[in-house]
PDB file of C-alpha atoms and ligand atoms in Angstrom:
ATOM      1  CA  UNK A   1       6.564  -8.980  16.028  1.00  0.00           C
ATOM      2  CA  UNK A   2       5.187  -7.092  13.028  1.00  0.00           C
ATOM      3  CA  UNK A   3       2.991  -4.103  13.854  1.00  0.00           C
ATOM      4  CA  UNK A   4      -0.328  -4.302  11.977  1.00  0.00           C
ATOM      5  CA  UNK A   5      -0.732  -1.541   9.389  1.00  0.00           C
ATOM      6  CA  UNK A   6      -4.095  -0.458   7.998  1.00  0.00           C
ATOM      7  CA  UNK A   7      -3.826   2.121   5.238  1.00  0.00           C
ATOM      8  CA  UNK A   8      -6.647   4.007   3.573  1.00  0.00           C
ATOM      9  CA  UNK A   9      -6.143   4.693  -0.124  1.00  0.00           C
ATOM     10  CA  UNK A  10      -8.488   7.559  -0.879  1.00  0.00           C
ATOM     11  CA  UNK A  11      -7.666   7.453  -4.604  1.00  0.00           C
ATOM     12  CA  UNK A  12      -9.068  10.491  -6.498  1.00  0.00           C
ATOM     13  CA  UNK A  13     -11.637  11.345  -3.841  1.00  0.00           C
ATOM     14  CA  UNK A  14     -12.157  14.256  -1.424  1.00  0.00           C
ATOM     15  CA  UNK A  15     -11.389  17.941  -1.864  1.00  0.00           C
ATOM     16  CA  UNK A  16      -9.211  19.625   0.760  1.00  0.00           C
ATOM     17  CA  UNK A  17     -12.235  20.697   2.816  1.00  0.00           C
ATOM     18  CA  UNK A  18     -13.817  17.243   2.551  1.00  0.00           C
ATOM     19  CA  UNK A  19     -10.510  15.702   3.601  1.00  0.00           C
ATOM     20  CA  UNK A  20     -10.396  17.956   6.653  1.00  0.00           C
ATOM     21  CA  UNK A  21     -13.929  16.896   7.565  1.00  0.00           C
ATOM     22  CA  UNK A  22     -13.130  13.179   7.256  1.00  0.00           C
ATOM     23  CA  UNK A  23      -9.881  13.443   9.222  1.00  0.00           C
ATOM     24  CA  UNK A  24     -11.671  15.457  11.910  1.00  0.00           C
ATOM     25  CA  UNK A  25     -14.309  12.705  12.174  1.00  0.00           C
ATOM     26  CA  UNK A  26     -11.653   9.976  12.425  1.00  0.00           C
ATOM     27  CA  UNK A  27      -9.732  11.890  15.094  1.00  0.00           C
ATOM     28  CA  UNK A  28     -12.809  12.183  17.295  1.00  0.00           C
ATOM     29  CA  UNK A  29     -12.821   8.400  17.703  1.00  0.00           C
ATOM     30  CA  UNK A  30     -10.553   6.285  19.891  1.00  0.00           C
ATOM     31  CA  UNK A  31      -8.139   4.378  17.706  1.00  0.00           C
ATOM     32  CA  UNK A  32      -6.283   1.241  18.713  1.00  0.00           C
ATOM     33  CA  UNK A  33      -2.733   2.549  19.081  1.00  0.00           C
ATOM     34  CA  UNK A  34      -1.179  -0.865  18.536  1.00  0.00           C
ATOM     35  CA  UNK A  35      -2.356  -0.691  14.921  1.00  0.00           C
ATOM     36  CA  UNK A  36      -0.561   1.721  12.588  1.00  0.00           C
ATOM     37  CA  UNK A  37      -3.162   3.864  10.824  1.00  0.00           C
ATOM     38  CA  UNK A  38      -2.167   5.495   7.531  1.00  0.00           C
ATOM     39  CA  UNK A  39      -4.155   7.839   5.298  1.00  0.00           C
ATOM     40  CA  UNK A  40      -2.985   8.018   1.682  1.00  0.00           C
ATOM     41  CA  UNK A  41      -4.703  11.177   0.550  1.00  0.00           C
ATOM     42  CA  UNK A  42      -4.584  13.157  -2.727  1.00  0.00           C
ATOM     43  CA  UNK A  43      -1.477  15.356  -3.026  1.00  0.00           C
ATOM     44  CA  UNK A  44      -3.440  18.580  -2.465  1.00  0.00           C
ATOM     45  CA  UNK A  45      -4.633  17.427   0.950  1.00  0.00           C
ATOM     46  CA  UNK A  46      -1.287  16.167   2.264  1.00  0.00           C
ATOM     47  CA  UNK A  47      -0.333  19.449   3.952  1.00  0.00           C
ATOM     48  CA  UNK A  48      -3.688  19.760   5.686  1.00  0.00           C
ATOM     49  CA  UNK A  49      -3.672  16.070   6.639  1.00  0.00           C
ATOM     50  CA  UNK A  50      -0.183  16.311   8.192  1.00  0.00           C
ATOM     51  CA  UNK A  51      -1.177  19.395  10.141  1.00  0.00           C
ATOM     52  CA  UNK A  52      -4.381  17.821  11.441  1.00  0.00           C
ATOM     53  CA  UNK A  53      -2.846  14.482  12.438  1.00  0.00           C
ATOM     54  CA  UNK A  54       0.203  15.831  14.248  1.00  0.00           C
ATOM     55  CA  UNK A  55       0.654  14.055  17.572  1.00  0.00           C
ATOM     56  CA  UNK A  56      -2.232  11.650  16.869  1.00  0.00           C
ATOM     57  CA  UNK A  57      -0.118   8.723  15.709  1.00  0.00           C
ATOM     58  CA  UNK A  58      -1.926   8.685  12.345  1.00  0.00           C
ATOM     59  CA  UNK A  59       0.566   8.546   9.464  1.00  0.00           C
ATOM     60  CA  UNK A  60       0.112  10.224   6.094  1.00  0.00           C
ATOM     61  CA  UNK A  61       0.979   8.794   2.696  1.00  0.00           C
ATOM     62  CA  UNK A  62       0.977   9.900  -0.932  1.00  0.00           C
ATOM     63  CA  UNK A  63      -0.506   7.699  -3.649  1.00  0.00           C
ATOM     64  CA  UNK A  64       2.341   7.990  -6.140  1.00  0.00           C
ATOM     65  CA  UNK A  65       5.479  10.009  -6.909  1.00  0.00           C
ATOM     66  CA  UNK A  66       8.080  10.461  -9.653  1.00  0.00           C
ATOM     67  CA  UNK A  67      11.562   9.026  -9.046  1.00  0.00           C
ATOM     68  CA  UNK A  68      13.415  12.202 -10.066  1.00  0.00           C
ATOM     69  CA  UNK A  69      13.888  15.097  -7.642  1.00  0.00           C
ATOM     70  CA  UNK A  70      12.885  17.757 -10.185  1.00  0.00           C
ATOM     71  CA  UNK A  71      12.875  18.486 -13.911  1.00  0.00           C
ATOM     72  CA  UNK A  72      10.720  18.657 -16.999  1.00  0.00           C
ATOM     73  CA  UNK A  73       8.030  16.172 -15.983  1.00  0.00           C
ATOM     74  CA  UNK A  74       4.807  18.142 -16.337  1.00  0.00           C
ATOM     75  CA  UNK A  75       2.185  17.188 -13.809  1.00  0.00           C
ATOM     76  CA  UNK A  76       4.456  15.057 -11.636  1.00  0.00           C
ATOM     77  CA  UNK A  77       5.320  15.297  -7.926  1.00  0.00           C
ATOM     78  CA  UNK A  78       8.819  14.558  -6.646  1.00  0.00           C
ATOM     79  CA  UNK A  79      10.159  12.958  -3.471  1.00  0.00           C
ATOM     80  CA  UNK A  80      11.695  16.214  -2.249  1.00  0.00           C
ATOM     81  CA  UNK A  81       8.286  17.873  -2.524  1.00  0.00           C
ATOM     82  CA  UNK A  82       6.826  15.057  -0.422  1.00  0.00           C
ATOM     83  CA  UNK A  83       9.750  15.353   2.009  1.00  0.00           C
ATOM     84  CA  UNK A  84       8.952  18.999   2.665  1.00  0.00           C
ATOM     85  CA  UNK A  85       5.492  17.905   3.811  1.00  0.00           C
ATOM     86  CA  UNK A  86       7.058  15.114   5.909  1.00  0.00           C
ATOM     87  CA  UNK A  87       5.084  12.389   4.171  1.00  0.00           C
ATOM     88  CA  UNK A  88       5.589   9.024   5.892  1.00  0.00           C
ATOM     89  CA  UNK A  89       4.528   6.595   3.159  1.00  0.00           C
ATOM     90  CA  UNK A  90       4.021   6.468  -0.592  1.00  0.00           C
ATOM     91  CA  UNK A  91       1.951   3.896  -2.467  1.00  0.00           C
ATOM     92  CA  UNK A  92       3.919   2.666  -5.478  1.00  0.00           C
ATOM     93  CA  UNK A  93       2.755   0.534  -8.391  1.00  0.00           C
ATOM     94  CA  UNK A  94      -0.929   0.459  -7.513  1.00  0.00           C
ATOM     95  CA  UNK A  95      -2.773  -1.609 -10.124  1.00  0.00           C
ATOM     96  CA  UNK A  96      -4.692   1.472 -11.273  1.00  0.00           C
ATOM     97  CA  UNK A  97      -1.342   3.194 -11.965  1.00  0.00           C
ATOM     98  CA  UNK A  98      -0.114   0.118 -13.824  1.00  0.00           C
ATOM     99  CA  UNK A  99      -3.365  -0.199 -15.779  1.00  0.00           C
ATOM    100  CA  UNK A 100      -4.160   3.418 -16.686  1.00  0.00           C
ATOM    101  CA  UNK A 101      -0.780   5.175 -16.483  1.00  0.00           C
ATOM    102  CA  UNK A 102       1.542   2.572 -17.951  1.00  0.00           C
ATOM    103  CA  UNK A 103       3.551   1.861 -14.821  1.00  0.00           C
ATOM    104  CA  UNK A 104       5.792  -1.147 -15.179  1.00  0.00           C
ATOM    105  CA  UNK A 105       7.904  -3.223 -12.816  1.00  0.00           C
ATOM    106  CA  UNK A 106      10.847  -1.151 -14.034  1.00  0.00           C
ATOM    107  CA  UNK A 107       9.333   2.241 -13.156  1.00  0.00           C
ATOM    108  CA  UNK A 108       8.034   0.863  -9.865  1.00  0.00           C
ATOM    109  CA  UNK A 109      11.587  -0.273  -9.062  1.00  0.00           C
ATOM    110  CA  UNK A 110      12.990   3.200  -9.851  1.00  0.00           C
ATOM    111  CA  UNK A 111      10.395   4.721  -7.557  1.00  0.00           C
ATOM    112  CA  UNK A 112      11.171   2.261  -4.741  1.00  0.00           C
ATOM    113  CA  UNK A 113      14.868   3.202  -4.965  1.00  0.00           C
ATOM    114  CA  UNK A 114      14.013   6.896  -4.934  1.00  0.00           C
ATOM    115  CA  UNK A 115      11.493   6.717  -2.074  1.00  0.00           C
ATOM    116  CA  UNK A 116      13.967   4.830   0.107  1.00  0.00           C
ATOM    117  CA  UNK A 117      16.767   7.268  -0.750  1.00  0.00           C
ATOM    118  CA  UNK A 118      14.485  10.090   0.433  1.00  0.00           C
ATOM    119  CA  UNK A 119      13.351   8.381   3.614  1.00  0.00           C
ATOM    120  CA  UNK A 120       9.764   7.754   2.493  1.00  0.00           C
ATOM    121  CA  UNK A 121       8.519   4.220   3.181  1.00  0.00           C
ATOM    122  CA  UNK A 122       7.063   2.615   0.056  1.00  0.00           C
ATOM    123  CA  UNK A 123       3.859   0.580   0.050  1.00  0.00           C
ATOM    124  CA  UNK A 124       4.566  -1.559  -3.010  1.00  0.00           C
ATOM    125  CA  UNK A 125       1.464  -3.001  -4.680  1.00  0.00           C
ATOM    126  CA  UNK A 126       1.393  -6.292  -6.547  1.00  0.00           C
ATOM    127  CA  UNK A 127      -1.478  -8.418  -7.792  1.00  0.00           C
ATOM    128  CA  UNK A 128      -2.850 -10.413 -10.693  1.00  0.00           C
ATOM    129  CA  UNK A 129      -5.790  -9.855 -13.054  1.00  0.00           C
ATOM    130  CA  UNK A 130      -8.765 -12.219 -13.194  1.00  0.00           C
ATOM    131  CA  UNK A 131      -7.547 -13.578 -16.514  1.00  0.00           C
ATOM    132  CA  UNK A 132      -4.103 -14.345 -15.098  1.00  0.00           C
ATOM    133  CA  UNK A 133      -5.718 -16.167 -12.174  1.00  0.00           C
ATOM    134  CA  UNK A 134      -7.968 -18.168 -14.513  1.00  0.00           C
ATOM    135  CA  UNK A 135      -4.880 -19.133 -16.521  1.00  0.00           C
ATOM    136  CA  UNK A 136      -3.274 -20.223 -13.238  1.00  0.00           C
ATOM    137  CA  UNK A 137      -0.442 -17.731 -13.740  1.00  0.00           C
ATOM    138  CA  UNK A 138      -1.172 -15.634 -10.637  1.00  0.00           C
ATOM    139  CA  UNK A 139       1.709 -16.985  -8.571  1.00  0.00           C
ATOM    140  CA  UNK A 140       4.264 -16.468 -11.303  1.00  0.00           C
ATOM    141  CA  UNK A 141       2.947 -12.940 -12.013  1.00  0.00           C
ATOM    142  CA  UNK A 142       3.058 -11.838  -8.375  1.00  0.00           C
ATOM    143  CA  UNK A 143       6.492 -13.390  -7.801  1.00  0.00           C
ATOM    144  CA  UNK A 144       7.833 -11.530 -10.841  1.00  0.00           C
ATOM    145  CA  UNK A 145       6.276  -8.251  -9.678  1.00  0.00           C
ATOM    146  CA  UNK A 146       7.931  -8.588  -6.258  1.00  0.00           C
ATOM    147  CA  UNK A 147      11.292  -9.450  -7.817  1.00  0.00           C
ATOM    148  CA  UNK A 148      10.958  -6.542 -10.234  1.00  0.00           C
ATOM    149  CA  UNK A 149      10.070  -4.016  -7.536  1.00  0.00           C
ATOM    150  CA  UNK A 150      12.948  -5.074  -5.261  1.00  0.00           C
ATOM    151  CA  UNK A 151      15.672  -5.294  -7.919  1.00  0.00           C
ATOM    152  CA  UNK A 152      18.951  -4.062  -6.371  1.00  0.00           C
ATOM    153  CA  UNK A 153      17.223  -2.907  -3.207  1.00  0.00           C
ATOM    154  CA  UNK A 154      19.416  -3.417  -0.172  1.00  0.00           C
ATOM    155  CA  UNK A 155      18.145  -5.862   2.439  1.00  0.00           C
ATOM    156  CA  UNK A 156      17.989  -3.280   5.240  1.00  0.00           C
ATOM    157  CA  UNK A 157      16.004  -0.963   2.976  1.00  0.00           C
ATOM    158  CA  UNK A 158      13.672  -3.784   1.963  1.00  0.00           C
ATOM    159  CA  UNK A 159      12.730  -4.183   5.626  1.00  0.00           C
ATOM    160  CA  UNK A 160      11.376  -0.614   5.648  1.00  0.00           C
ATOM    161  CA  UNK A 161       8.899  -1.316   2.886  1.00  0.00           C
ATOM    162  CA  UNK A 162       5.368  -2.631   3.071  1.00  0.00           C
ATOM    163  CA  UNK A 163       4.029  -4.877   0.314  1.00  0.00           C
ATOM    164  CA  UNK A 164       0.337  -4.864  -0.559  1.00  0.00           C
ATOM    165  CA  UNK A 165      -1.020  -7.923  -2.329  1.00  0.00           C
ATOM    166  CA  UNK A 166      -4.108  -6.733  -4.176  1.00  0.00           C
ATOM    167  CA  UNK A 167      -5.765  -9.065  -6.671  1.00  0.00           C
ATOM    168  CA  UNK A 168      -7.150  -6.732  -9.337  1.00  0.00           C
ATOM    169  CA  UNK A 169     -10.389  -8.688  -9.583  1.00  0.00           C
ATOM    170  CA  UNK A 170     -11.148  -7.855  -5.940  1.00  0.00           C
ATOM    171  CA  UNK A 171     -10.494  -4.099  -6.096  1.00  0.00           C
ATOM    172  CA  UNK A 172     -13.596  -1.947  -5.905  1.00  0.00           C
ATOM    173  CA  UNK A 173     -15.713  -4.894  -7.033  1.00  0.00           C
ATOM    174  CA  UNK A 174     -17.137  -5.902  -3.666  1.00  0.00           C
ATOM    175  CA  UNK A 175     -15.584  -9.289  -4.301  1.00  0.00           C
ATOM    176  CA  UNK A 176     -12.961 -10.147  -1.679  1.00  0.00           C
ATOM    177  CA  UNK A 177     -10.436 -12.896  -2.046  1.00  0.00           C
ATOM    178  CA  UNK A 178     -11.246 -15.545   0.551  1.00  0.00           C
ATOM    179  CA  UNK A 179      -9.008 -15.386   3.603  1.00  0.00           C
ATOM    180  CA  UNK A 180      -7.342 -18.585   2.413  1.00  0.00           C
ATOM    181  CA  UNK A 181      -6.669 -17.175  -1.060  1.00  0.00           C
ATOM    182  CA  UNK A 182      -5.326 -13.944   0.454  1.00  0.00           C
ATOM    183  CA  UNK A 183      -3.155 -15.857   2.947  1.00  0.00           C
ATOM    184  CA  UNK A 184      -1.792 -18.157   0.245  1.00  0.00           C
ATOM    185  CA  UNK A 185      -0.684 -15.197  -1.865  1.00  0.00           C
ATOM    186  CA  UNK A 186       0.700 -13.159   1.048  1.00  0.00           C
ATOM    187  CA  UNK A 187       2.720 -16.250   2.045  1.00  0.00           C
ATOM    188  CA  UNK A 188       3.987 -16.461  -1.539  1.00  0.00           C
ATOM    189  CA  UNK A 189       5.065 -12.811  -1.352  1.00  0.00           C
ATOM    190  CA  UNK A 190       6.909 -13.549   1.894  1.00  0.00           C
ATOM    191  CA  UNK A 191       8.593 -16.606   0.369  1.00  0.00           C
ATOM    192  CA  UNK A 192       9.697 -14.495  -2.572  1.00  0.00           C
ATOM    193  CA  UNK A 193      11.283 -11.982  -0.185  1.00  0.00           C
ATOM    194  CA  UNK A 194      13.042 -14.894   1.522  1.00  0.00           C
ATOM    195  CA  UNK A 195      14.309 -16.099  -1.876  1.00  0.00           C
ATOM    196  CA  UNK A 196      15.658 -12.625  -2.689  1.00  0.00           C
ATOM    197  CA  UNK A 197      17.113 -11.916   0.772  1.00  0.00           C
ATOM    198  CA  UNK A 198      16.792 -14.280   3.710  1.00  0.00           C
ATOM    199  CA  UNK A 199      14.353 -15.586   6.318  1.00  0.00           C
ATOM    200  CA  UNK A 200      15.003 -12.733   8.736  1.00  0.00           C
ATOM    201  CA  UNK A 201      14.103 -10.099   6.135  1.00  0.00           C
ATOM    202  CA  UNK A 202      11.024 -12.081   5.105  1.00  0.00           C
ATOM    203  CA  UNK A 203       9.911 -12.302   8.735  1.00  0.00           C
ATOM    204  CA  UNK A 204      10.268  -8.589   9.352  1.00  0.00           C
ATOM    205  CA  UNK A 205       8.592  -7.197   6.239  1.00  0.00           C
ATOM    206  CA  UNK A 206       4.900  -6.284   6.544  1.00  0.00           C
ATOM    207  CA  UNK A 207       2.465  -7.588   3.955  1.00  0.00           C
ATOM    208  CA  UNK A 208      -1.024  -6.180   3.477  1.00  0.00           C
ATOM    209  CA  UNK A 209      -3.999  -7.600   1.678  1.00  0.00           C
ATOM    210  CA  UNK A 210      -6.123  -5.207  -0.387  1.00  0.00           C
ATOM    211  CA  UNK A 211      -9.347  -5.606  -2.325  1.00  0.00           C
ATOM    212  CA  UNK A 212     -12.808  -4.875  -0.887  1.00  0.00           C
ATOM    213  CA  UNK A 213     -11.653  -4.995   2.740  1.00  0.00           C
ATOM    214  CA  UNK A 214     -14.601  -3.966   4.937  1.00  0.00           C
ATOM    215  CA  UNK A 215     -15.497  -3.942   8.645  1.00  0.00           C
ATOM    216  CA  UNK A 216     -17.200  -7.311   8.112  1.00  0.00           C
ATOM    217  CA  UNK A 217     -14.187  -9.197   6.740  1.00  0.00           C
ATOM    218  CA  UNK A 218     -11.192  -7.419   8.259  1.00  0.00           C
ATOM    219  CA  UNK A 219     -10.769  -9.478  11.427  1.00  0.00           C
ATOM    220  CA  UNK A 220     -10.784 -12.798   9.594  1.00  0.00           C
ATOM    221  CA  UNK A 221      -8.217 -11.500   7.095  1.00  0.00           C
ATOM    222  CA  UNK A 222      -6.070 -10.087   9.908  1.00  0.00           C
ATOM    223  CA  UNK A 223      -6.121 -13.424  11.741  1.00  0.00           C
ATOM    224  CA  UNK A 224      -4.071 -15.009   8.945  1.00  0.00           C
ATOM    225  CA  UNK A 225      -0.394 -15.680   9.671  1.00  0.00           C
ATOM    226  CA  UNK A 226       1.021 -13.784   6.722  1.00  0.00           C
ATOM    227  CA  UNK A 227      -1.429 -10.870   6.566  1.00  0.00           C
ATOM    228  CA  UNK A 228      -0.119  -7.935   8.585  1.00  0.00           C
ATOM    229  CA  UNK A 229      -2.519  -5.286   7.408  1.00  0.00           C
ATOM    230  CA  UNK A 230      -4.868  -3.984   4.783  1.00  0.00           C
ATOM    231  CA  UNK A 231      -4.823  -1.408   2.004  1.00  0.00           C
ATOM    232  CA  UNK A 232      -8.349  -0.127   1.805  1.00  0.00           C
ATOM    233  CA  UNK A 233     -10.064   1.950  -0.867  1.00  0.00           C
ATOM    234  CA  UNK A 234     -13.850   2.284  -0.625  1.00  0.00           C
ATOM    235  CA  UNK A 235     -14.221   1.613   3.108  1.00  0.00           C
ATOM    236  CA  UNK A 236     -11.571   4.207   3.987  1.00  0.00           C
ATOM    237  CA  UNK A 237     -13.786   7.043   2.735  1.00  0.00           C
ATOM    238  CA  UNK A 238     -16.301   6.714   5.566  1.00  0.00           C
ATOM    239  CA  UNK A 239     -14.992   7.557   9.027  1.00  0.00           C
ATOM    240  CA  UNK A 240     -17.125   4.996  10.883  1.00  0.00           C
ATOM    241  CA  UNK A 241     -15.938   2.184   8.579  1.00  0.00           C
ATOM    242  CA  UNK A 242     -12.294   3.238   8.679  1.00  0.00           C
ATOM    243  CA  UNK A 243     -12.362   3.451  12.489  1.00  0.00           C
ATOM    244  CA  UNK A 244     -13.861  -0.061  12.624  1.00  0.00           C
ATOM    245  CA  UNK A 245     -11.019  -1.306  10.419  1.00  0.00           C
ATOM    246  CA  UNK A 246      -8.369   0.213  12.707  1.00  0.00           C
ATOM    247  CA  UNK A 247     -10.119  -1.210  15.754  1.00  0.00           C
ATOM    248  CA  UNK A 248     -10.651  -4.649  14.205  1.00  0.00           C
TER     249      UNK A 248
HETATM  250  P1  LIG B 301     -11.053  -1.283  -2.468  1.00  0.00           P
HETATM  251  O1  LIG B 301      -9.648  -0.730  -3.045  1.00  0.00           O
HETATM  252  O2  LIG B 301     -10.886  -1.450  -0.991  1.00  0.00           O
HETATM  253  O3  LIG B 301     -12.049  -0.212  -2.822  1.00  0.00           O
HETATM  254  O4  LIG B 301     -11.314  -2.585  -3.161  1.00  0.00           O
HETATM  255  C1  LIG B 301      -8.439  -1.239  -2.588  1.00  0.00           C
HETATM  256  C2  LIG B 301      -7.268  -0.577  -3.293  1.00  0.00           C
HETATM  257  O5  LIG B 301      -7.368  -0.325  -4.512  1.00  0.00           O
HETATM  258  O6  LIG B 301      -6.241  -0.275  -2.679  1.00  0.00           O
END
């Protein structure tokens, strides 16, 4: 049985004091404990977020990291820095990182290796552009992204990762993939994992859908066989919406 996982991706939003306010508001509510709640906050707020969520069951994630432990990489954050803050998850290969910061399947793969080596569970993002979908290349693109991200990753390590299928055309646009479209692609991701490893690994890995997930569409998405969770941007910035997502 795969435990549902709903992760908020705050992106470049909230100062440390605003983060503390939002986390305080979330903590005041009763959260369904059978759903894993994750907050992927900006680096600066990770320490505060860990401190405030201790003992609550809420997990904390980073939104990116470098694969090296240290060195001349101005502006970057390393896995050992995240380890000191006891970060649980790290989002890797988000489409905004691929689009604006030149991340490739190769760098995503290096980061997946590094995160696993440092005991941080990766949330690996994959997804096609609108143009790729119109050209009917979306399946091939997503399959290649999954294969690229998991290159030379051991099967037992693969089981610790979460994969987020996020069609780029549905991110921040208010346009959600239909539940059927989301399910079809999450099933394709699972089949790809089965191709790389085996059925047991494919069955155990958790796959999220992301792209304009809101309180109004979350339960239908979560009712799909191959959708085990959601990666949520916009709706994770409002406590009442995020709580509704956790308690879908
Ligand atoms: P959105 O973002 O929920 O605002 O569409 C999702 C994401 O980018 O992870």
